[in-house]
Amino acid sequence: MSPVRAGFLGGGFMAAVHSRAARAAGARLVALASSSPERAAQAADRLGIGRPAAHVAELVTAHDIDVVHVCTPNRDHAEQALAALAAGKHVVCEKPLATSVEDARAVVAAAAEAGVAGAVPFVYRYHPVVRQARELVATGAVGRILTIDGAYLQDWLLESGDTDWRADASLGGASRAFADIGSHLCDLLEFVTGRRIVALSARTSTVFDTRAGSAVENEDIAAVVVELEGGALGTLLVSQLAPGRKNGLVLELHGSARSLRFAQERSEELWIGSREGSQLVLRDPGAVGDRGLSLVPAGHPMGYQDAFNGFVADAYAVLDGASPDGLPTFADGLRAAEITDAVLTSARERRWVDVAPVPAPPESPAASKELT
Ligand code: SOE
């Protein structure tokens, strides 16, 4: 297939990560649009992307673009994804897919209708040891899953002077910490265990009423108790005010035979616990589940950008008609919106809330639309 021709909306940290991954996947980096033509020109130059676009509409309708990467503030994700889908583009949209369940549903429906691919970067699925953990659960090595202990802790919003658009509910959405990083934790939990969250009870807190002089209307912290299909119970803590935790995503599960623990800041390791003794397994290309995600031999640490590169390579493979195992699609973006909505409802009404079951995937000729 001719190289995928990629366009980018947004010029910040995630646009840099997406563009590096697109380049690694062999794409042509055609154009970038941002909040102004000047910012687009600066970002296109900094990221080595073909040309700046005057605005979003120009980019999503460009004849020489096949895939649009949406890397803008959360409020714009659904609208921009819908515009790209309406133009027949495949879309890789940063999470959250939308800031409401209703908008997320609309994006899922639009992608199915357009018969194009839609992916959302729940990229922690792409660490090889995460696939190994998933395989150990799927093959029964862990036994019956009994409990989950998960957390996603950061410290970049620890001080009242720390802020960015995520702390503005009109740009980031009604949920901040949970929608931003709790969504990764829940996606990883459901992906590794193969079991859905069926009910939850949540509390949230906002430590500072204002940040850098602006009112704050979304949460800094979420504590959630979850019940999974099959009866497993779990506790999840999400905070962006945990000193010293930079990107502290941790998932630990306890089965009737073994326990597993993955810590993203030590992404080459998988802890496997048992009553007879425990082991710390290092990433190994020959391990079950690796599926070719290991790009280098054991002992040569891979990292976050490698995981992202694996995700984008899979997202692009769909354009060739492939169905990569474990690719997070728009359906997973909708799932995250449903769980986030349940967390906000539970915290507001101080009660257990059932989480909407996952609908059957719509029959769609997704990505059957070969690139011309
Ligand atoms: C900021 O919290 C952030 O960049 C998230 O938006 C990403 O999804 C996460 O992977 C790292 O932290």
PDB file of N, CA and C in Angstrom, residues 138-191:
ATOM      1  N   ALA A 138      -5.918 -14.899  30.239  1.00  0.00           N
ATOM      2  CA  ALA A 138      -6.770 -15.605  29.256  1.00  0.00           C
ATOM      3  C   ALA A 138      -6.539 -17.109  29.268  1.00  0.00           C
ATOM      4  N   THR A 139      -5.323 -17.535  29.567  1.00  0.00           N
ATOM      5  CA  THR A 139      -5.025 -18.975  29.527  1.00  0.00           C
ATOM      6  C   THR A 139      -5.273 -19.647  30.876  1.00  0.00           C
ATOM      7  N   GLY A 140      -5.759 -18.859  31.852  1.00  0.00           N
ATOM      8  CA  GLY A 140      -6.128 -19.451  33.143  1.00  0.00           C
ATOM      9  C   GLY A 140      -5.000 -19.555  34.145  1.00  0.00           C
ATOM     10  N   ALA A 141      -3.822 -19.054  33.797  1.00  0.00           N
ATOM     11  CA  ALA A 141      -2.666 -19.184  34.711  1.00  0.00           C
ATOM     12  C   ALA A 141      -2.888 -18.411  36.013  1.00  0.00           C
ATOM     13  N   VAL A 142      -3.721 -17.383  35.955  1.00  0.00           N
ATOM     14  CA  VAL A 142      -3.973 -16.559  37.147  1.00  0.00           C
ATOM     15  C   VAL A 142      -5.094 -17.163  38.000  1.00  0.00           C
ATOM     16  N   GLY A 143      -5.931 -17.963  37.323  1.00  0.00           N
ATOM     17  CA  GLY A 143      -7.088 -18.509  38.037  1.00  0.00           C
ATOM     18  C   GLY A 143      -8.265 -17.541  37.971  1.00  0.00           C
ATOM     19  N   ARG A 144      -9.176 -17.694  38.908  1.00  0.00           N
ATOM     20  CA  ARG A 144     -10.362 -16.824  38.947  1.00  0.00           C
ATOM     21  C   ARG A 144      -9.945 -15.469  39.521  1.00  0.00           C
ATOM     22  N   ILE A 145     -10.275 -14.406  38.845  1.00  0.00           N
ATOM     23  CA  ILE A 145      -9.894 -13.075  39.329  1.00  0.00           C
ATOM     24  C   ILE A 145     -10.768 -12.704  40.525  1.00  0.00           C
ATOM     25  N   LEU A 146     -10.093 -12.325  41.628  1.00  0.00           N
ATOM     26  CA  LEU A 146     -10.790 -12.038  42.878  1.00  0.00           C
ATOM     27  C   LEU A 146     -10.803 -10.551  43.203  1.00  0.00           C
ATOM     28  N   THR A 147      -9.632  -9.904  43.056  1.00  0.00           N
ATOM     29  CA  THR A 147      -9.540  -8.466  43.424  1.00  0.00           C
ATOM     30  C   THR A 147      -8.583  -7.729  42.472  1.00  0.00           C
ATOM     31  N   ILE A 148      -8.829  -6.409  42.421  1.00  0.00           N
ATOM     32  CA  ILE A 148      -8.002  -5.512  41.604  1.00  0.00           C
ATOM     33  C   ILE A 148      -7.552  -4.364  42.509  1.00  0.00           C
ATOM     34  N   ASP A 149      -6.268  -3.980  42.358  1.00  0.00           N
ATOM     35  CA  ASP A 149      -5.744  -2.821  43.074  1.00  0.00           C
ATOM     36  C   ASP A 149      -5.065  -1.959  42.009  1.00  0.00           C
ATOM     37  N   GLY A 150      -5.736  -0.819  41.680  1.00  0.00           N
ATOM     38  CA  GLY A 150      -5.202  -0.004  40.594  1.00  0.00           C
ATOM     39  C   GLY A 150      -5.048   1.450  41.003  1.00  0.00           C
ATOM     40  N   ALA A 151      -4.147   2.142  40.317  1.00  0.00           N
ATOM     41  CA  ALA A 151      -3.950   3.571  40.593  1.00  0.00           C
ATOM     42  C   ALA A 151      -3.361   4.229  39.361  1.00  0.00           C
ATOM     43  N   TYR A 152      -3.637   5.515  39.232  1.00  0.00           N
ATOM     44  CA  TYR A 152      -2.953   6.316  38.224  1.00  0.00           C
ATOM     45  C   TYR A 152      -2.670   7.649  38.904  1.00  0.00           C
ATOM     46  N   LEU A 153      -1.395   7.865  39.233  1.00  0.00           N
ATOM     47  CA  LEU A 153      -1.000   9.013  40.051  1.00  0.00           C
ATOM     48  C   LEU A 153       0.025   9.853  39.308  1.00  0.00           C
ATOM     49  N   GLN A 154      -0.217  11.181  39.297  1.00  0.00           N
ATOM     50  CA  GLN A 154       0.715  12.133  38.717  1.00  0.00           C
ATOM     51  C   GLN A 154       0.889  13.293  39.684  1.00  0.00           C
ATOM     52  N   ASP A 155       1.833  14.213  39.391  1.00  0.00           N
ATOM     53  CA  ASP A 155       1.963  15.351  40.313  1.00  0.00           C
ATOM     54  C   ASP A 155       2.051  16.701  39.595  1.00  0.00           C
ATOM     55  N   TRP A 156       1.701  16.714  38.293  1.00  0.00           N
ATOM     56  CA  TRP A 156       1.919  17.950  37.525  1.00  0.00           C
ATOM     57  C   TRP A 156       0.887  19.028  37.860  1.00  0.00           C
ATOM     58  N   LEU A 157      -0.145  18.671  38.645  1.00  0.00           N
ATOM     59  CA  LEU A 157      -1.135  19.687  39.064  1.00  0.00           C
ATOM     60  C   LEU A 157      -1.120  19.848  40.585  1.00  0.00           C
ATOM     61  N   LEU A 158       0.017  19.568  41.209  1.00  0.00           N
ATOM     62  CA  LEU A 158       0.101  19.570  42.682  1.00  0.00           C
ATOM     63  C   LEU A 158      -0.122  20.939  43.306  1.00  0.00           C
ATOM     64  N   GLU A 159       0.347  21.991  42.623  1.00  0.00           N
ATOM     65  CA  GLU A 159       0.262  23.340  43.216  1.00  0.00           C
ATOM     66  C   GLU A 159      -0.918  24.122  42.632  1.00  0.00           C
ATOM     67  N   SER A 160      -1.396  25.103  43.367  1.00  0.00           N
ATOM     68  CA  SER A 160      -2.557  25.885  42.869  1.00  0.00           C
ATOM     69  C   SER A 160      -2.176  26.706  41.643  1.00  0.00           C
ATOM     70  N   GLY A 161      -0.895  26.921  41.455  1.00  0.00           N
ATOM     71  CA  GLY A 161      -0.467  27.674  40.264  1.00  0.00           C
ATOM     72  C   GLY A 161      -0.306  26.789  39.036  1.00  0.00           C
ATOM     73  N   ASP A 162      -0.379  25.461  39.233  1.00  0.00           N
ATOM     74  CA  ASP A 162      -0.274  24.530  38.096  1.00  0.00           C
ATOM     75  C   ASP A 162      -1.614  24.479  37.384  1.00  0.00           C
ATOM     76  N   THR A 163      -1.608  24.631  36.094  1.00  0.00           N
ATOM     77  CA  THR A 163      -2.876  24.495  35.364  1.00  0.00           C
ATOM     78  C   THR A 163      -2.609  24.291  33.885  1.00  0.00           C
ATOM     79  N   ASP A 164      -3.621  23.882  33.183  1.00  0.00           N
ATOM     80  CA  ASP A 164      -3.629  23.941  31.723  1.00  0.00           C
ATOM     81  C   ASP A 164      -5.081  23.797  31.293  1.00  0.00           C
ATOM     82  N   TRP A 165      -5.334  23.687  30.011  1.00  0.00           N
ATOM     83  CA  TRP A 165      -6.725  23.735  29.521  1.00  0.00           C
ATOM     84  C   TRP A 165      -7.560  22.612  30.165  1.00  0.00           C
ATOM     85  N   ARG A 166      -6.916  21.527  30.602  1.00  0.00           N
ATOM     86  CA  ARG A 166      -7.698  20.420  31.190  1.00  0.00           C
ATOM     87  C   ARG A 166      -8.443  20.866  32.445  1.00  0.00           C
ATOM     88  N   ALA A 167      -7.898  21.866  33.143  1.00  0.00           N
ATOM     89  CA  ALA A 167      -8.520  22.316  34.395  1.00  0.00           C
ATOM     90  C   ALA A 167      -9.668  23.285  34.148  1.00  0.00           C
ATOM     91  N   ASP A 168      -9.881  23.632  32.878  1.00  0.00           N
ATOM     92  CA  ASP A 168     -11.015  24.491  32.503  1.00  0.00           C
ATOM     93  C   ASP A 168     -12.101  23.580  31.961  1.00  0.00           C
ATOM     94  N   ALA A 169     -13.178  23.399  32.706  1.00  0.00           N
ATOM     95  CA  ALA A 169     -14.216  22.421  32.319  1.00  0.00           C
ATOM     96  C   ALA A 169     -14.786  22.709  30.935  1.00  0.00           C
ATOM     97  N   SER A 170     -14.756  23.984  30.522  1.00  0.00           N
ATOM     98  CA  SER A 170     -15.329  24.308  29.203  1.00  0.00           C
ATOM     99  C   SER A 170     -14.429  23.768  28.084  1.00  0.00           C
ATOM    100  N   LEU A 171     -13.154  23.529  28.388  1.00  0.00           N
ATOM    101  CA  LEU A 171     -12.217  22.986  27.386  1.00  0.00           C
ATOM    102  C   LEU A 171     -11.918  21.513  27.642  1.00  0.00           C
ATOM    103  N   GLY A 172     -11.816  21.156  28.930  1.00  0.00           N
ATOM    104  CA  GLY A 172     -11.403  19.786  29.271  1.00  0.00           C
ATOM    105  C   GLY A 172     -12.557  18.842  29.495  1.00  0.00           C
ATOM    106  N   GLY A 173     -13.715  19.402  29.871  1.00  0.00           N
ATOM    107  CA  GLY A 173     -14.876  18.550  30.154  1.00  0.00           C
ATOM    108  C   GLY A 173     -15.217  18.526  31.635  1.00  0.00           C
ATOM    109  N   ALA A 174     -16.374  17.941  31.942  1.00  0.00           N
ATOM    110  CA  ALA A 174     -16.888  17.932  33.323  1.00  0.00           C
ATOM    111  C   ALA A 174     -16.011  17.109  34.250  1.00  0.00           C
ATOM    112  N   SER A 175     -15.311  16.105  33.697  1.00  0.00           N
ATOM    113  CA  SER A 175     -14.351  15.316  34.483  1.00  0.00           C
ATOM    114  C   SER A 175     -12.945  15.631  33.958  1.00  0.00           C
ATOM    115  N   ARG A 176     -11.986  15.807  34.872  1.00  0.00           N
ATOM    116  CA  ARG A 176     -10.612  16.028  34.413  1.00  0.00           C
ATOM    117  C   ARG A 176      -9.732  14.829  34.731  1.00  0.00           C
ATOM    118  N   ALA A 177      -9.404  14.650  36.028  1.00  0.00           N
ATOM    119  CA  ALA A 177      -8.444  13.595  36.358  1.00  0.00           C
ATOM    120  C   ALA A 177      -8.955  12.241  35.885  1.00  0.00           C
ATOM    121  N   PHE A 178     -10.242  11.936  36.134  1.00  0.00           N
ATOM    122  CA  PHE A 178     -10.692  10.592  35.770  1.00  0.00           C
ATOM    123  C   PHE A 178     -10.765  10.447  34.258  1.00  0.00           C
ATOM    124  N   ALA A 179     -11.356  11.419  33.569  1.00  0.00           N
ATOM    125  CA  ALA A 179     -11.460  11.316  32.106  1.00  0.00           C
ATOM    126  C   ALA A 179     -10.071  11.288  31.464  1.00  0.00           C
ATOM    127  N   ASP A 180      -9.136  12.013  32.048  1.00  0.00           N
ATOM    128  CA  ASP A 180      -7.801  12.129  31.437  1.00  0.00           C
ATOM    129  C   ASP A 180      -6.969  10.865  31.669  1.00  0.00           C
ATOM    130  N   ILE A 181      -6.892  10.405  32.922  1.00  0.00           N
ATOM    131  CA  ILE A 181      -6.007   9.265  33.196  1.00  0.00           C
ATOM    132  C   ILE A 181      -6.733   8.061  33.814  1.00  0.00           C
ATOM    133  N   GLY A 182      -7.839   8.324  34.519  1.00  0.00           N
ATOM    134  CA  GLY A 182      -8.616   7.186  35.038  1.00  0.00           C
ATOM    135  C   GLY A 182      -9.141   6.330  33.899  1.00  0.00           C
ATOM    136  N   SER A 183      -9.374   6.983  32.749  1.00  0.00           N
ATOM    137  CA  SER A 183      -9.845   6.245  31.568  1.00  0.00           C
ATOM    138  C   SER A 183      -8.790   5.223  31.105  1.00  0.00           C
ATOM    139  N   HIS A 184      -7.525   5.602  31.184  1.00  0.00           N
ATOM    140  CA  HIS A 184      -6.446   4.651  30.831  1.00  0.00           C
ATOM    141  C   HIS A 184      -6.463   3.457  31.795  1.00  0.00           C
ATOM    142  N   LEU A 185      -6.622   3.761  33.089  1.00  0.00           N
ATOM    143  CA  LEU A 185      -6.581   2.704  34.109  1.00  0.00           C
ATOM    144  C   LEU A 185      -7.731   1.721  33.889  1.00  0.00           C
ATOM    145  N   CYS A 186      -8.926   2.244  33.640  1.00  0.00           N
ATOM    146  CA  CYS A 186     -10.085   1.357  33.438  1.00  0.00           C
ATOM    147  C   CYS A 186      -9.964   0.583  32.133  1.00  0.00           C
ATOM    148  N   ASP A 187      -9.460   1.237  31.094  1.00  0.00           N
ATOM    149  CA  ASP A 187      -9.260   0.518  29.828  1.00  0.00           C
ATOM    150  C   ASP A 187      -8.281  -0.630  30.033  1.00  0.00           C
ATOM    151  N   LEU A 188      -7.177  -0.358  30.752  1.00  0.00           N
ATOM    152  CA  LEU A 188      -6.160  -1.396  30.965  1.00  0.00           C
ATOM    153  C   LEU A 188      -6.728  -2.533  31.812  1.00  0.00           C
ATOM    154  N   LEU A 189      -7.512  -2.174  32.816  1.00  0.00           N
ATOM    155  CA  LEU A 189      -8.125  -3.161  33.715  1.00  0.00           C
ATOM    156  C   LEU A 189      -9.021  -4.103  32.912  1.00  0.00           C
ATOM    157  N   GLU A 190      -9.885  -3.531  32.086  1.00  0.00           N
ATOM    158  CA  GLU A 190     -10.815  -4.375  31.306  1.00  0.00           C
ATOM    159  C   GLU A 190     -10.061  -5.153  30.238  1.00  0.00           C
ATOM    160  N   PHE A 191      -8.998  -4.534  29.662  1.00  0.00           N
ATOM    161  CA  PHE A 191      -8.234  -5.207  28.602  1.00  0.00           C
ATOM    162  C   PHE A 191      -7.473  -6.414  29.146  1.00  0.00           C
TER     163      PHE A 191
END
